[in-house]
GROMACS .gro file of C-alpha atoms in nm:
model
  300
    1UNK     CA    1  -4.568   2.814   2.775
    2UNK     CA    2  -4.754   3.155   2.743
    3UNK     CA    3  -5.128   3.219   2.795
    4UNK     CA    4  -5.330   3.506   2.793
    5UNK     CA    5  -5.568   3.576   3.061
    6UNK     CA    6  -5.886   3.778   3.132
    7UNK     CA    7  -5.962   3.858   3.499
    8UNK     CA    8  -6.318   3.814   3.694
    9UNK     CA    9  -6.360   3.987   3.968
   10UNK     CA   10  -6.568   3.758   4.239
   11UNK     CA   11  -6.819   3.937   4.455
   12UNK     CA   12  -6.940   3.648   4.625
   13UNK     CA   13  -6.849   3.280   4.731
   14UNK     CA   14  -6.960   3.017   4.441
   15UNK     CA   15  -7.070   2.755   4.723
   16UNK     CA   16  -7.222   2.934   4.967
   17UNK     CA   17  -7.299   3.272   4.819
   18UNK     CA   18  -7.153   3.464   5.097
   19UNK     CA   19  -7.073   3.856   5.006
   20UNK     CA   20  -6.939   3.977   5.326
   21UNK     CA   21  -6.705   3.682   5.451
   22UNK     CA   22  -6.423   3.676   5.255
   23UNK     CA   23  -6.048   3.735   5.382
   24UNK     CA   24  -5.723   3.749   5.172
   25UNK     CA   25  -5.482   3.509   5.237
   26UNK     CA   26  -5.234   3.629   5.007
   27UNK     CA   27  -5.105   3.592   4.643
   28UNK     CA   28  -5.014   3.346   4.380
   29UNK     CA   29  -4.760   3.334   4.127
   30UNK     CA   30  -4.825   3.193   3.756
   31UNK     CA   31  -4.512   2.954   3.837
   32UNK     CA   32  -4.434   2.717   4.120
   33UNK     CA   33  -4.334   2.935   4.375
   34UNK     CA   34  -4.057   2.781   4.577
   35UNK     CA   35  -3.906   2.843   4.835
   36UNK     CA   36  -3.826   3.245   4.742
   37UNK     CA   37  -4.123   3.392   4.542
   38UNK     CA   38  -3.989   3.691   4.601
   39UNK     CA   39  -3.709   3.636   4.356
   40UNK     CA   40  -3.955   3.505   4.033
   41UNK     CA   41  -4.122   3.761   3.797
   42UNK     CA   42  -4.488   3.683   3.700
   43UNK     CA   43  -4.857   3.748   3.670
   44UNK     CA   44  -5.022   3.730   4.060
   45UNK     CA   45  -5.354   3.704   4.159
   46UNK     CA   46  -5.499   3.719   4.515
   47UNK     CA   47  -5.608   3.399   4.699
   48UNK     CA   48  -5.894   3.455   4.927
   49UNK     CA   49  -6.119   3.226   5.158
   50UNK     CA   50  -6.478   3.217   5.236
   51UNK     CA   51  -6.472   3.238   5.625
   52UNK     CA   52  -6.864   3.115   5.662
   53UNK     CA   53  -6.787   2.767   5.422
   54UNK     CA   54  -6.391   2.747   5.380
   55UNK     CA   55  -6.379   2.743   5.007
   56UNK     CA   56  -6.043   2.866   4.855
   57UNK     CA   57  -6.061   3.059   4.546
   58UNK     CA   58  -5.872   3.293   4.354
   59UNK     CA   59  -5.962   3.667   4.319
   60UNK     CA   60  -5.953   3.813   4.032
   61UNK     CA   61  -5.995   3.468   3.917
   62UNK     CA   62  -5.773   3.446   3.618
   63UNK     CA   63  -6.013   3.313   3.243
   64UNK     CA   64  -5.784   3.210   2.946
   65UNK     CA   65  -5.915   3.296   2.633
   66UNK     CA   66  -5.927   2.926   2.560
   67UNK     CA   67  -5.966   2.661   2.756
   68UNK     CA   68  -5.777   2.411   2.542
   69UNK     CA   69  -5.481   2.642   2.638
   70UNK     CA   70  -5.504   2.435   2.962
   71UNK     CA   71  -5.677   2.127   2.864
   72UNK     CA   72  -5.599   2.059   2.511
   73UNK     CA   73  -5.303   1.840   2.523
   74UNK     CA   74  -5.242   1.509   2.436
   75UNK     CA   75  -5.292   1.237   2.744
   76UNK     CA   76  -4.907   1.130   2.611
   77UNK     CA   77  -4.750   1.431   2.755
   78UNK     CA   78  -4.931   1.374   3.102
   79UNK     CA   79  -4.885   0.985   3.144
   80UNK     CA   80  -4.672   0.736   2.963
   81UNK     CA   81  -4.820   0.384   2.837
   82UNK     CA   82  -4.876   0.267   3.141
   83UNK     CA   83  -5.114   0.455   3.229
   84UNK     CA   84  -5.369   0.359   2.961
   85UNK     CA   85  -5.354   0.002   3.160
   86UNK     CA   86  -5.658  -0.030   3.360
   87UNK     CA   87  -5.503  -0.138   3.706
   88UNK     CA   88  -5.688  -0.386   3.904
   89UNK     CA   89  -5.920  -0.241   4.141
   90UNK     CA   90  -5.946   0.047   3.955
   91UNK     CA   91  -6.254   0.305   4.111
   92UNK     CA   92  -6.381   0.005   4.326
   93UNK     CA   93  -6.388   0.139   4.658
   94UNK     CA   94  -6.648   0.455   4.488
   95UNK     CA   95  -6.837   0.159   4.294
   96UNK     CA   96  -6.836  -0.012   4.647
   97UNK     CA   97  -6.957   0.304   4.845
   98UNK     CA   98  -7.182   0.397   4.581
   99UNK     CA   99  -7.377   0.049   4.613
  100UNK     CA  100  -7.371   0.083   4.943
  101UNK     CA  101  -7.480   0.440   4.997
  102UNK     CA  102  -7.782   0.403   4.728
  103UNK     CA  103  -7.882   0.072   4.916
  104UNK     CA  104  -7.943  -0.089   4.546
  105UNK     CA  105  -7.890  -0.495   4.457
  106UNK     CA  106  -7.999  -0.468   4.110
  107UNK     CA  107  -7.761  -0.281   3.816
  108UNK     CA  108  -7.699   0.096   3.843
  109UNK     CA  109  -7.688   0.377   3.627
  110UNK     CA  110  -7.386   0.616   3.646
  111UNK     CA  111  -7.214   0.914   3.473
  112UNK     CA  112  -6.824   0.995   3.503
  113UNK     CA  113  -6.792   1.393   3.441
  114UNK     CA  114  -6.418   1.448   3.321
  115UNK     CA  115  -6.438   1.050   3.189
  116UNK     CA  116  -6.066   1.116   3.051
  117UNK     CA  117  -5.940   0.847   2.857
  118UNK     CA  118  -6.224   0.609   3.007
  119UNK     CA  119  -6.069   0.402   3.287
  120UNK     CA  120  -6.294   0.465   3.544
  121UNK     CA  121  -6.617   0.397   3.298
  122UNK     CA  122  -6.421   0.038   3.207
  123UNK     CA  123  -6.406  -0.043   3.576
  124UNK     CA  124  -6.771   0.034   3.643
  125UNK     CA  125  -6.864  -0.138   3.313
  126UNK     CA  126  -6.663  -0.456   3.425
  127UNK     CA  127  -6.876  -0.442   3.747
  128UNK     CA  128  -7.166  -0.458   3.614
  129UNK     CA  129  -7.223  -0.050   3.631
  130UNK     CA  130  -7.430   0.075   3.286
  131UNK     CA  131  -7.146   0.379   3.277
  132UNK     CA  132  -7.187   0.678   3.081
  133UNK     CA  133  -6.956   0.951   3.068
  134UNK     CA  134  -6.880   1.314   2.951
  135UNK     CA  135  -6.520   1.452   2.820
  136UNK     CA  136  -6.471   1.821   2.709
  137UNK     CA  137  -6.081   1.758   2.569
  138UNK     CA  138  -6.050   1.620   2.240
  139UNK     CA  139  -5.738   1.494   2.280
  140UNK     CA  140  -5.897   1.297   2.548
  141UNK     CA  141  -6.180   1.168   2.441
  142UNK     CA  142  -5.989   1.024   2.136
  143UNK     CA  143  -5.759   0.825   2.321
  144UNK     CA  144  -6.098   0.722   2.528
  145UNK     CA  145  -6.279   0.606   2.197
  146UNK     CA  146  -5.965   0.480   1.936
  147UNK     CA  147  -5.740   0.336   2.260
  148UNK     CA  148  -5.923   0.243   2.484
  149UNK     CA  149  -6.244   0.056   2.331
  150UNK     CA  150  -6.558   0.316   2.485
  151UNK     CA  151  -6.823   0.328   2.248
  152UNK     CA  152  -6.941   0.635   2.138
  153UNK     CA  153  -7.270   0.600   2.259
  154UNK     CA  154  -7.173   0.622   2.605
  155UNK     CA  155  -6.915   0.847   2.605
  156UNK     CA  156  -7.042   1.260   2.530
  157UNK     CA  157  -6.767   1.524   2.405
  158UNK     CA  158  -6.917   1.778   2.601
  159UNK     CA  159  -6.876   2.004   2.910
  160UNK     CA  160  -7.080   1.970   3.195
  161UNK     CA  161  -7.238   2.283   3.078
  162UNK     CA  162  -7.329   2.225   2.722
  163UNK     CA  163  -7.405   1.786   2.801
  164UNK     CA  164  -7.757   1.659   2.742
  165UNK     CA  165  -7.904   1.376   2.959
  166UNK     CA  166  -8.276   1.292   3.078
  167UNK     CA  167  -8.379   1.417   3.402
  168UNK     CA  168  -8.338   1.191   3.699
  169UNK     CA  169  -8.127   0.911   3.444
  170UNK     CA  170  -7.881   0.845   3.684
  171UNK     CA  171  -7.808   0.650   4.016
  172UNK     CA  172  -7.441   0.753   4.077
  173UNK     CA  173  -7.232   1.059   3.935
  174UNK     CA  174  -6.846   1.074   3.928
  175UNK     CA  175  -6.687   1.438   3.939
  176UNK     CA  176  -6.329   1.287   4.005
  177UNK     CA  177  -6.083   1.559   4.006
  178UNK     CA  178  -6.267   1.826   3.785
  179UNK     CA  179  -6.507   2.068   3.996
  180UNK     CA  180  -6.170   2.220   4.107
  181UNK     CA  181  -6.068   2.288   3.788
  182UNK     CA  182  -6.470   2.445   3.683
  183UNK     CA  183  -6.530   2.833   3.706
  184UNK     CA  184  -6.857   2.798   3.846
  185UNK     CA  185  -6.858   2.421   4.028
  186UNK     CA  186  -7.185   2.529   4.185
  187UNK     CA  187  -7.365   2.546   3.860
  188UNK     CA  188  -7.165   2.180   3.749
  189UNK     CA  189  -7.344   2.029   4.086
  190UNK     CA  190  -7.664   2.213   4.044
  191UNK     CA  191  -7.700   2.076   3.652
  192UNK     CA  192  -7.628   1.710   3.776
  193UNK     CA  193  -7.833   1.713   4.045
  194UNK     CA  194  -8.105   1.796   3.757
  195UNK     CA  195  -7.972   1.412   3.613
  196UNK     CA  196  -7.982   1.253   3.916
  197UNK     CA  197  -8.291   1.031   4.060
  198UNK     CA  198  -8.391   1.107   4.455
  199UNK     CA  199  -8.212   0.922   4.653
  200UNK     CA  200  -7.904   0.926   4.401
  201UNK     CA  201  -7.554   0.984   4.493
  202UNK     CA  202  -7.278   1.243   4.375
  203UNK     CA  203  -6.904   1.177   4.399
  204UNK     CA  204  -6.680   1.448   4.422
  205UNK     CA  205  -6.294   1.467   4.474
  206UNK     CA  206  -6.137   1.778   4.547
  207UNK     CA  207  -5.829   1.954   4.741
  208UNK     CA  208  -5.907   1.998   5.053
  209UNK     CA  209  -5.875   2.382   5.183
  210UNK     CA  210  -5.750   2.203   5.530
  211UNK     CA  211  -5.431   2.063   5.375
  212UNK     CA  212  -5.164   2.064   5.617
  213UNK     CA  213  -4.869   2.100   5.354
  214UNK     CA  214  -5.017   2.439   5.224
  215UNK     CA  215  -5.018   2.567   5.636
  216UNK     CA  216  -4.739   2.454   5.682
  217UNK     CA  217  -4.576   2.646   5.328
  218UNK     CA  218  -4.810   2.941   5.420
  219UNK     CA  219  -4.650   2.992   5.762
  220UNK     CA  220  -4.281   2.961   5.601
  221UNK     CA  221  -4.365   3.282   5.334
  222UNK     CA  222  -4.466   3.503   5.644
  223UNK     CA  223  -4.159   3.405   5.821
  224UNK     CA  224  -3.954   3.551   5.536
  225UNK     CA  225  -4.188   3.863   5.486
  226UNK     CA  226  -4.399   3.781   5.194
  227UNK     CA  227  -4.752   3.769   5.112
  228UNK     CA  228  -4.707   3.437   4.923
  229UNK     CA  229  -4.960   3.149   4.990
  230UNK     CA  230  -4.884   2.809   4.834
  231UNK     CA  231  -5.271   2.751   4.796
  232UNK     CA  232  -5.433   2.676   4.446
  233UNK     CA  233  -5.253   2.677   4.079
  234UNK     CA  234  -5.496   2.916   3.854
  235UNK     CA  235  -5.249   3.028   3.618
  236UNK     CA  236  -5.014   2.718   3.593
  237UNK     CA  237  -5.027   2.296   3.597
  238UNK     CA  238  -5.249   2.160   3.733
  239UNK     CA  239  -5.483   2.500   3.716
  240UNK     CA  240  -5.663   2.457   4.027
  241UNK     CA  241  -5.925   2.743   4.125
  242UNK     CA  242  -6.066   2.642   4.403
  243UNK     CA  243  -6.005   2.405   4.717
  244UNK     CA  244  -6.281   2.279   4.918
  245UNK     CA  245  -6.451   2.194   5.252
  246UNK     CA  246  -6.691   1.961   5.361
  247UNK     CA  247  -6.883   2.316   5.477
  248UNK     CA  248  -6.870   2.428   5.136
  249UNK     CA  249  -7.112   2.155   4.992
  250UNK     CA  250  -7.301   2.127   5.319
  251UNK     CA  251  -7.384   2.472   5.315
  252UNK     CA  252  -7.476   2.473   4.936
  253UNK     CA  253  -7.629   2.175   5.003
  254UNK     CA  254  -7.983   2.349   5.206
  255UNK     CA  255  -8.019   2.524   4.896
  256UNK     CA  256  -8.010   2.318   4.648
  257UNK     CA  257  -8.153   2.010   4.808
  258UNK     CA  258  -7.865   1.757   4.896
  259UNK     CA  259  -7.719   1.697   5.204
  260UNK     CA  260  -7.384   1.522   5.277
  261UNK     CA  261  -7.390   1.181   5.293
  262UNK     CA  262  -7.000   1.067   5.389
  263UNK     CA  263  -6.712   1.203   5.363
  264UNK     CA  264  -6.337   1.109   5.354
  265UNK     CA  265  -6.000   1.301   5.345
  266UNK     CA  266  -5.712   1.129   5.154
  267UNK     CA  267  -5.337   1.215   5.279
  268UNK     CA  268  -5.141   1.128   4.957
  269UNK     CA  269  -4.886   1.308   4.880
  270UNK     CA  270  -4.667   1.551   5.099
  271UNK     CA  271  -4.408   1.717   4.907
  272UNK     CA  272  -4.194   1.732   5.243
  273UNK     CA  273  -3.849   1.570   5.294
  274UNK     CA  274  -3.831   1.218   5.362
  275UNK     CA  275  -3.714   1.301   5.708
  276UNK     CA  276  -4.046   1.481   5.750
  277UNK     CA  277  -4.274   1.279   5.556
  278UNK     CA  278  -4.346   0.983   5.754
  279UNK     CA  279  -4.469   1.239   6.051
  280UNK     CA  280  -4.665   1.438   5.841
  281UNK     CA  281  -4.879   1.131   5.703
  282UNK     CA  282  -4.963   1.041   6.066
  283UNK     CA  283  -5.051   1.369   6.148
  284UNK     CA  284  -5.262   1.440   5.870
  285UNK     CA  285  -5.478   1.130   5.843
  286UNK     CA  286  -5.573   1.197   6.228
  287UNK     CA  287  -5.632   1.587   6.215
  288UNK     CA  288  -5.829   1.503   5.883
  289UNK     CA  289  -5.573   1.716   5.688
  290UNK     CA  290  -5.501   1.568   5.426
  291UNK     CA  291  -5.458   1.696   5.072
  292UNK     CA  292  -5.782   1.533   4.879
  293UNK     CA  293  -6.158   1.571   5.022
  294UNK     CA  294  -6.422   1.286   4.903
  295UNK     CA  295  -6.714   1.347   4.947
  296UNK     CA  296  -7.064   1.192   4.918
  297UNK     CA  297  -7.354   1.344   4.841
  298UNK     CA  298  -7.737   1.242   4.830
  299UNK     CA  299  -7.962   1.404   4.683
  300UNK     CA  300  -8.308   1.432   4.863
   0.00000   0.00000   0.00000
């Protein structure tokens, strides 16, 4: 696969707006890296962190000249038929904390940014949620619409950007896996908050810039003399831009008039050897360094 890029330079953090904090952590390879970057040829950009909110991001941050160059592939050539089965308790434990954080008995409103092929709408629907979503891939919001049964009244092909909804419409709003994948997540939160009622919740689940796994990596390129960080994806699978903090959306938060209401950190996966692995998941669930960041936030 070949793509062609334009580069952005960043003058400022997206989250926080901070101008003067930001430190280079190193560079990133458009290829997994392994365990010798050195040895690969490729396209770098730097990786740099916000010191006053702890969002990762890269620098130059790396634009294709189409976005479907990324997103624009079939759902068959990410997950086999399986995974159009809608597995029992499917999104519960967010329809759960979502009841519980709005403090609402009777049926809520909610919006799934990055709906996919629909799953998490079905399980919201099934619980009595009125579930809207939004889905920029085509491919994806086919499969959502001729596979999986969503009716195309609830389900927008749109970005977050370009997506029309009535001001304060919605109870709950899903951003499951996608502001890392946004060039400007600030503006993403900023334009739901606009759909949100007061007192309305956001979801959001991101990588967490505390990972252990990507310390650990980090520490083993500077022990064989290279700049190399293992941190984000911009110009490869899974394409992520950014990695989070809780900081991050607390500090954009007194701006733009949410505040965090709960969050969570998620060890899944390590990547390590077996012989490592079971370690690592202890350590990381009590240190909080895991590599996915929920988090909850109300608007006020």
């Amino acid at each position: 696969m070949s793509f062609s890029y334009n580069f952005r330079l960043i003058e400022s953090c997206n989250m926080c707006g901070s101008r003067s904090n930001l430190s280079i952590l190193g560079k990133r390879l458009n290829a997994p890296q392994g365990k010798n970057p050195i040895s690969k040829t490729g396209i770098t950009t730097t990786i740099v962190k916000c010191q006053h909110c702890s969002l990762i991001f890269s620098n130059p941050q790396p634009i294709p000249q189409t976005l479907l160059d990324h997103y624009g592939v079939p759902p068959e050539s990410y997950w086999n038929d399986e995974y159009f089965r809608v597995e029992d308790g499917c999104f519960q434990h967010e329809i759960n904390t979502a009841y519980h954080l709005i403090n609402k008995k009777e049926k809520i409103v909610a919006l799934d940014v990055g709906a996919g092929i629909g799953k998490s709408m079905i399980a919201m629907q099934k619980a009595g949620v009125e579930a809207y979503g939004i889905e920029p891939s085509s491919p994806f919001y086919e499969r959502a619409i001729s596979k999986m049964d969503i009716h195309t009244d609830r389900l927008v092909h749109a970005s977050i950007e370009t997506a029309l909804f009535p001001s304060a419409f919605f109870d709950f709003i899903n951003f499951g896996a996608v502001l890392e994948h946004l060039y400007d997540p600030s503006q993403a939160i900023i334009r739901a908050l606009t759909w949100l009622k007061p007192s309305g919740v956001i979801h959001v689940e991101v990588p967490s810039s505390r990972w252990l796994v990507n310390k650990i990596a980090n520490f083993y390129y500077r022990s064989i003399g290279t700049d190399y960080v293992a941190n984000l994806s911009p110009m490869h699978i899974p394409f992520h831009l950014y990695e989070f903090s809780v900081d991050s959306f607390r500090q954009h938060g007194r701006v733009q008039g949410y505040e965090v209401a709960l969050c969570e950190y998620f060890v899944c996966q390590t990547y390590m050897p077996p012989v490592f692995d079971r370690f690592l998941r202890v350590v990381m669930d009590r240190t909080k360094t895991g590599m996915q960041l929920g988090v909850w936030l109300r608007k006020k």
